[in-house]
Short mmCIF file of C-alpha atoms and ligand atoms in Angstrom, two decimals:
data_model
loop_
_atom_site.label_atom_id
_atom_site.label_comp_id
_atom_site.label_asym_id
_atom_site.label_seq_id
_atom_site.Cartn_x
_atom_site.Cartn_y
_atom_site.Cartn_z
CA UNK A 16 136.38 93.03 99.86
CA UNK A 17 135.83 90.69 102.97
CA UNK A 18 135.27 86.97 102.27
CA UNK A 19 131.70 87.21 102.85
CA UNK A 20 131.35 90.47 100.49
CA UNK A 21 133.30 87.54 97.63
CA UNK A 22 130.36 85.24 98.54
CA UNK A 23 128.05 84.35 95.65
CA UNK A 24 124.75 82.19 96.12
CA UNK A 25 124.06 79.32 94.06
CA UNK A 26 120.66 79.61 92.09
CA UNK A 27 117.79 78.28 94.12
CA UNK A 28 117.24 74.12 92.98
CA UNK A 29 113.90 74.87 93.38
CA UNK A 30 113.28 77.66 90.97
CA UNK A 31 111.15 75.77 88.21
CA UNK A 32 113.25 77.67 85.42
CA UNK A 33 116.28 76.00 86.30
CA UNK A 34 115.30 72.42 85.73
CA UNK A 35 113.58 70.96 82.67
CA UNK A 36 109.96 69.45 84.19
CA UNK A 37 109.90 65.67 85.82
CA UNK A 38 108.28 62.79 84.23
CA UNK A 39 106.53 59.70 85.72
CA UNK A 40 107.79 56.11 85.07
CA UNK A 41 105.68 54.15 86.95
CA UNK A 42 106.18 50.39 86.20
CA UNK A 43 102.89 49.60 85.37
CA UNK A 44 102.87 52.47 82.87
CA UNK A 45 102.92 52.53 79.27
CA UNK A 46 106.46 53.09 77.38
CA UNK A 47 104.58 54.61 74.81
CA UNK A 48 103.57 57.36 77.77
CA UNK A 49 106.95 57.98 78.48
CA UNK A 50 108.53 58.48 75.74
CA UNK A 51 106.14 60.93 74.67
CA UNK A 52 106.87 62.87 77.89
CA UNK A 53 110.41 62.35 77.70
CA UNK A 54 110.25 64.17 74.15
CA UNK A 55 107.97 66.89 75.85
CA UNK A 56 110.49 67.40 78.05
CA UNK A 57 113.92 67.30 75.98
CA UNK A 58 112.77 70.56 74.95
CA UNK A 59 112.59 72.13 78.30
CA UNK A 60 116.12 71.16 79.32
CA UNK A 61 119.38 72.92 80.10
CA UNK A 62 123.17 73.14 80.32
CA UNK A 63 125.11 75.57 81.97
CA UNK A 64 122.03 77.63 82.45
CA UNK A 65 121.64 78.08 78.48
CA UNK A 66 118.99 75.90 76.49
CA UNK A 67 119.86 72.22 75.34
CA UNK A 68 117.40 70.07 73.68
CA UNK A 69 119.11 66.05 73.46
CA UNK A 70 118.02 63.22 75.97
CA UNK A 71 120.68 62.36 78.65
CA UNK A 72 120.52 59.41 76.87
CA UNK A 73 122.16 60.35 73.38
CA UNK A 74 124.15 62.98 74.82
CA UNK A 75 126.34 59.61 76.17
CA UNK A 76 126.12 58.23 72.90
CA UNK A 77 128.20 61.41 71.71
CA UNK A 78 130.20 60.96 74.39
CA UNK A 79 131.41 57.36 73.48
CA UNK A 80 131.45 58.21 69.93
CA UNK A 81 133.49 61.61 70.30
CA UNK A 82 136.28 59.41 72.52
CA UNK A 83 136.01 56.70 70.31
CA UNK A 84 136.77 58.87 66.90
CA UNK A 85 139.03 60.85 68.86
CA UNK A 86 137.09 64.42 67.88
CA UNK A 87 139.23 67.19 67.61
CA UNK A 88 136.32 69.45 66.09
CA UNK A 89 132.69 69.19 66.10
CA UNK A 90 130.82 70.86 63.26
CA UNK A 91 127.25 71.54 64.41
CA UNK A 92 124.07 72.40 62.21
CA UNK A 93 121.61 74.19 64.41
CA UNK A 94 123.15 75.89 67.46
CA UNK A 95 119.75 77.32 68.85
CA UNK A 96 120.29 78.77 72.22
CA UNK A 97 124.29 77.13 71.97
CA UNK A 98 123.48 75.14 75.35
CA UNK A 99 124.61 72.20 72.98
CA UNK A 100 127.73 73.69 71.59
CA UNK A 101 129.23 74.93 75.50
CA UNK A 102 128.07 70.82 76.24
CA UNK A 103 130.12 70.00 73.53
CA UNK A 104 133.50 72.21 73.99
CA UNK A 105 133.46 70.64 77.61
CA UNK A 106 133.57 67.55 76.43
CA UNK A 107 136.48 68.60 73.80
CA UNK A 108 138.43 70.12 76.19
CA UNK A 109 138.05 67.13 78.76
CA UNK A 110 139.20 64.65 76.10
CA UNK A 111 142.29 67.60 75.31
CA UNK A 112 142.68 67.16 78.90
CA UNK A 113 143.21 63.54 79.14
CA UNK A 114 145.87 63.85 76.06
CA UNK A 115 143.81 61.93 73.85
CA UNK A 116 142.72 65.04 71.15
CA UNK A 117 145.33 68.22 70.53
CA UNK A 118 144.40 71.31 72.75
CA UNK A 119 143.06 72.91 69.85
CA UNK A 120 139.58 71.93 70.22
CA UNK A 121 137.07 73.49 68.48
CA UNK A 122 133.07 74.13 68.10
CA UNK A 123 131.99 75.61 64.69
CA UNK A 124 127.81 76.30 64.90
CA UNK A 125 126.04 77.14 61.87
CA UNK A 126 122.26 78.32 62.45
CA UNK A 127 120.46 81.28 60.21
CA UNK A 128 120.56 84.12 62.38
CA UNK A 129 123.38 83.42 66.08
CA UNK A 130 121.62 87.61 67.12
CA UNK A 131 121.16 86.61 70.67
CA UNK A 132 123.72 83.46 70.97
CA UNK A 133 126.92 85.89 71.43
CA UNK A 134 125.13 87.32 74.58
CA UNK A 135 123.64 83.95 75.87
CA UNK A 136 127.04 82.77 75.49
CA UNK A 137 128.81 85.15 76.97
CA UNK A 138 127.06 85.30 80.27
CA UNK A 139 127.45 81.42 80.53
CA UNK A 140 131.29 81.69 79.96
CA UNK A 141 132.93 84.85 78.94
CA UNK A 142 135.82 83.30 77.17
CA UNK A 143 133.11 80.96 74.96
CA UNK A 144 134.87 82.40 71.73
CA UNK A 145 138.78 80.89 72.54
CA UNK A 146 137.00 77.45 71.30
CA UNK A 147 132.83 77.89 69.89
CA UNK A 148 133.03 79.55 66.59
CA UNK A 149 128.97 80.58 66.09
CA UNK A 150 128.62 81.06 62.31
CA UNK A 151 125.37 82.77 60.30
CA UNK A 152 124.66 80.76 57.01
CA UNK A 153 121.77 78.60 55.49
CA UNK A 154 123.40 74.93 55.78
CA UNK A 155 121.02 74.57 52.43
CA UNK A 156 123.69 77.07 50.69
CA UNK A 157 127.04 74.93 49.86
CA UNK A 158 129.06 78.11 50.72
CA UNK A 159 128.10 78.03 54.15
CA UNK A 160 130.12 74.64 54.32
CA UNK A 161 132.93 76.56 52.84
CA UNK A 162 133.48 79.26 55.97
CA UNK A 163 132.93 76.08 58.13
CA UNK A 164 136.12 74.58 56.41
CA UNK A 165 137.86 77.56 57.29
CA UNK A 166 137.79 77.32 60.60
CA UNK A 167 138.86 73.76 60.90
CA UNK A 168 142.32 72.97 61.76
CA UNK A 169 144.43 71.20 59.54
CA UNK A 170 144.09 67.59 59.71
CA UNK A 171 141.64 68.34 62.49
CA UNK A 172 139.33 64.84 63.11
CA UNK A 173 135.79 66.45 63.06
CA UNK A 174 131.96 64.65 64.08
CA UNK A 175 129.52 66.83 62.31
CA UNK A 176 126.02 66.84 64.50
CA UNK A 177 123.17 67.70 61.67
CA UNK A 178 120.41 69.42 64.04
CA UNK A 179 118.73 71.70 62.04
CA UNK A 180 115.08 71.56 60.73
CA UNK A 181 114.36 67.61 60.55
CA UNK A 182 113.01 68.10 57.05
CA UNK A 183 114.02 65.91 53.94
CA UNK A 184 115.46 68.75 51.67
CA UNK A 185 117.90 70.20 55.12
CA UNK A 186 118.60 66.74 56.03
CA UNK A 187 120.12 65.45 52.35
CA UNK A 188 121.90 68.89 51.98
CA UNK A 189 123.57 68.64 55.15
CA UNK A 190 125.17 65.61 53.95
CA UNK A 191 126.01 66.54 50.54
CA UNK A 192 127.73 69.26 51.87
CA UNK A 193 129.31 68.36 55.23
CA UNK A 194 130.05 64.52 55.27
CA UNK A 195 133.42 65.48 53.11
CA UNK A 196 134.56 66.52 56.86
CA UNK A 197 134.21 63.52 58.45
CA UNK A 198 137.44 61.32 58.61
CA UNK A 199 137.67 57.13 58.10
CA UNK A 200 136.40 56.06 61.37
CA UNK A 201 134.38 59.30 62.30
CA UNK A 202 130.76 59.96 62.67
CA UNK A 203 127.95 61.97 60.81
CA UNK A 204 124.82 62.31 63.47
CA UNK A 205 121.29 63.28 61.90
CA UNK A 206 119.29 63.58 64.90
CA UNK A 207 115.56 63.75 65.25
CA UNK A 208 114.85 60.46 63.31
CA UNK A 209 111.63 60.45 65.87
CA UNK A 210 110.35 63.73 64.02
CA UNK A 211 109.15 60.63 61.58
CA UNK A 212 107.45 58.88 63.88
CA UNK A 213 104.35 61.51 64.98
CA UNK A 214 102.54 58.91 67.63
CA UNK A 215 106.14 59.65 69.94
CA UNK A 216 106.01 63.59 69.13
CA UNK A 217 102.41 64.52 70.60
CA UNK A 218 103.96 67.26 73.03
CA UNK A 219 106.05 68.99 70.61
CA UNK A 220 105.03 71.43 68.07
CA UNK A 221 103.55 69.30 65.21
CA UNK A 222 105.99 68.40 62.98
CA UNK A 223 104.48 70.70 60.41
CA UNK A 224 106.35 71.64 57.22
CA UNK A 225 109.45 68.91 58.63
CA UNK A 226 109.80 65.15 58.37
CA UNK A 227 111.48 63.30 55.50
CA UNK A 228 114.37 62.86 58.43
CA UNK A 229 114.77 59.27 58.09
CA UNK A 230 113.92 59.23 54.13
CA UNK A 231 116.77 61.79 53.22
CA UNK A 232 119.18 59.63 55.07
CA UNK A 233 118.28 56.42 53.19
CA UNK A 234 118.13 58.10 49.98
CA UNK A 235 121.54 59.68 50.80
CA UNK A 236 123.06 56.74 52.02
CA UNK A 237 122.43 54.98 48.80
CA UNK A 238 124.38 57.50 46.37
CA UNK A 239 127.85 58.19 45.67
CA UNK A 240 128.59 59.70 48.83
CA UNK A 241 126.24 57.40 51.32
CA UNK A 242 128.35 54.55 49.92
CA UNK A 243 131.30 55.65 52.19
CA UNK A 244 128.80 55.53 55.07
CA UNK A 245 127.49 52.45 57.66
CA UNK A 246 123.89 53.35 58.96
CA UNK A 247 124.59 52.23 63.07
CA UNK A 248 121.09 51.55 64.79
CA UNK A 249 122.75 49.32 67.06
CA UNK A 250 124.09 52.91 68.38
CA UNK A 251 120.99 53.82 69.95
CA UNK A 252 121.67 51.70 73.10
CA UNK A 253 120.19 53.41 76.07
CA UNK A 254 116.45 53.00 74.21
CA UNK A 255 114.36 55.88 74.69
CA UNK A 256 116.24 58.52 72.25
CA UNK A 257 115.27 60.85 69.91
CA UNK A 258 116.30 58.17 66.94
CA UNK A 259 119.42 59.55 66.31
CA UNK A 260 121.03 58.30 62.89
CA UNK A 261 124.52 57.63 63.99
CA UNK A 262 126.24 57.31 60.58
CA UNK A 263 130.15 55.87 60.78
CA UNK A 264 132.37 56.52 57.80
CA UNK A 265 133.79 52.95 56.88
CA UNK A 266 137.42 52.67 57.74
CA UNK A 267 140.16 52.49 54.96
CA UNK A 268 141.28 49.93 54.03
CA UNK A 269 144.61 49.21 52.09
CA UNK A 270 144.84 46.22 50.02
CA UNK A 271 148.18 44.16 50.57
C1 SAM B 436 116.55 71.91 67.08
S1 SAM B 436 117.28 73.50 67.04
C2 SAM B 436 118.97 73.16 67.46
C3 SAM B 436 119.10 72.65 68.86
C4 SAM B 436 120.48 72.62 69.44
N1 SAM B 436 121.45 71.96 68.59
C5 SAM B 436 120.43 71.88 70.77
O1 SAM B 436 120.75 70.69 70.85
O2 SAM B 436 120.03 72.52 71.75
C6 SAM B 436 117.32 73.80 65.31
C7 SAM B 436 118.01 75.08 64.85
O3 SAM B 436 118.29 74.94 63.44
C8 SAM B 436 118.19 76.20 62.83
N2 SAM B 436 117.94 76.03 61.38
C9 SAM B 436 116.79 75.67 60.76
N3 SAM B 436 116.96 75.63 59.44
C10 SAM B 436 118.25 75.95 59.19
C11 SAM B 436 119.03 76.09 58.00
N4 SAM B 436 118.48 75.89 56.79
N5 SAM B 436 120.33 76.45 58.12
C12 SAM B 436 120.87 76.66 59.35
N6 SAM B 436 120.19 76.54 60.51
C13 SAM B 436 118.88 76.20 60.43
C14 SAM B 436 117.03 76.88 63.57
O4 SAM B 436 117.15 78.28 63.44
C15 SAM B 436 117.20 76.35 65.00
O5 SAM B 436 117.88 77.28 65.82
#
């Protein structure tokens, strides 16, 4: 093969599937405009060429929190196309790489049905499987939580990311059954708190049959388990998000 045979183009920046759609900000404007564009267009974004729906915005958020709880393993509910879970592994594998988490990083997905996610996967990095474990199960099902255990390592410091429907009844499951795998000083993220708020979600599909995000949360937070659990507002910092709920685990404290 010669070198220019080896030669492979770079996609074209100006195919329109490559990049998720631009929105205006004109300083005049409304906020209220632009927000509700910016959540139009969260769903149209990318990473690595597979599907990623956060705002640039809270994906830094994760990336202070994950280097601040020193994540080993992120459990996620909802993997979708996977665009998220390949975002995170990079980022576990960069914080591996700076010494700060073991090299055994992992991604464990759960979504209902991962049929096409193997493939997508694959053609985005064909070694995806050394660190993204993409698990089938109904996060509504406490067993499902069970395989996710399984493929934890021992004394592994997880951040579980609950991304699945943004209704009440997923919501309050997800924490009955997966805040046991967050550590003292770790983080529990509900996202999609704005799925409550429908004057911001006018160019998404209506929320339908979801909602209850933000009431599942407060309900959850004040029962035996929530009690372990600091709601963190003040972690939305960049202002436009999608209203993450970044919930920290209170440290432990010993009494002298
Ligand atoms: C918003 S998408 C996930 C987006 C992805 N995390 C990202 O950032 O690109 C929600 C996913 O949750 C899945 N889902 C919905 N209900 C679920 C349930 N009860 N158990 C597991 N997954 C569920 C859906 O199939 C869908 O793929």
């Amino acid at each position: 093969m010669t070198d220019q045979e080896s030669v492979v183009l770079p996609p074209h920046v100006d195919d329109p599937e490559l990049l998720p759609p631009g929105v205006e900000a004109p300083a005049e404007g409304s906020l209220l405009t632009y927000w509700q564009d910016r959540v139009g267009q969260h769903v149209h974004d990318s990473y690595a060429g597979v599907r990623l729906m956060k705002f640039p915005e809270d994906l830094r958020m994760f990336e202070h929190l994950l280097w601040l709880s020193r994540a080993q393993v992120v459990v996620e509910l909802g993997t979708h196309s996977g665009g998220s879970a390949l975002w995170f592994r990079d980022r576990l594998r960069t914080m591996a790489a700076y010494g700060l988490v073991p090299q055994d990083i992992r991604v464990i997905s759960v979504d209902l049905s991962q049929k096409n996610t193997h493939d997508v996967l694959a053609a985005a990095d064909s070694r995806y499987a050394e660190h993204i474990a993409l698990l089938e199960g109904d996060i509504l099902d406490q067993d499902t939580s069970f395989e996710v255990a399984e493929h934890i390592p021992q004394g592994a410091r997880c951040l579980v990311v609950e991304d699945s429907r943004h209704a009440y009844e997923t919501t309050h499951a997800a924490l009955r059954h997966y805040s046991r795998f967050v550590p003292a000083d770790g983080f529990f993220v509900v996202e999609d708190g704005l799925i409550d708020s429908p004057e911001l979600c006018v160019h998404i599909r209506p929320p339908g049959e979801t909602g209850g995000v933000v009431s599942a949360v407060r309900d959850w937070l004040a029962g035996d388990q929530g009690q372990f659990f600091q709601d963190r507002p003040d972690l939305n910092r960049y202002g436009i998000s999608c209203r993450n709920m970044w919930l920290r685990r209170k440290s432990v404290t010993t009494s002298e």
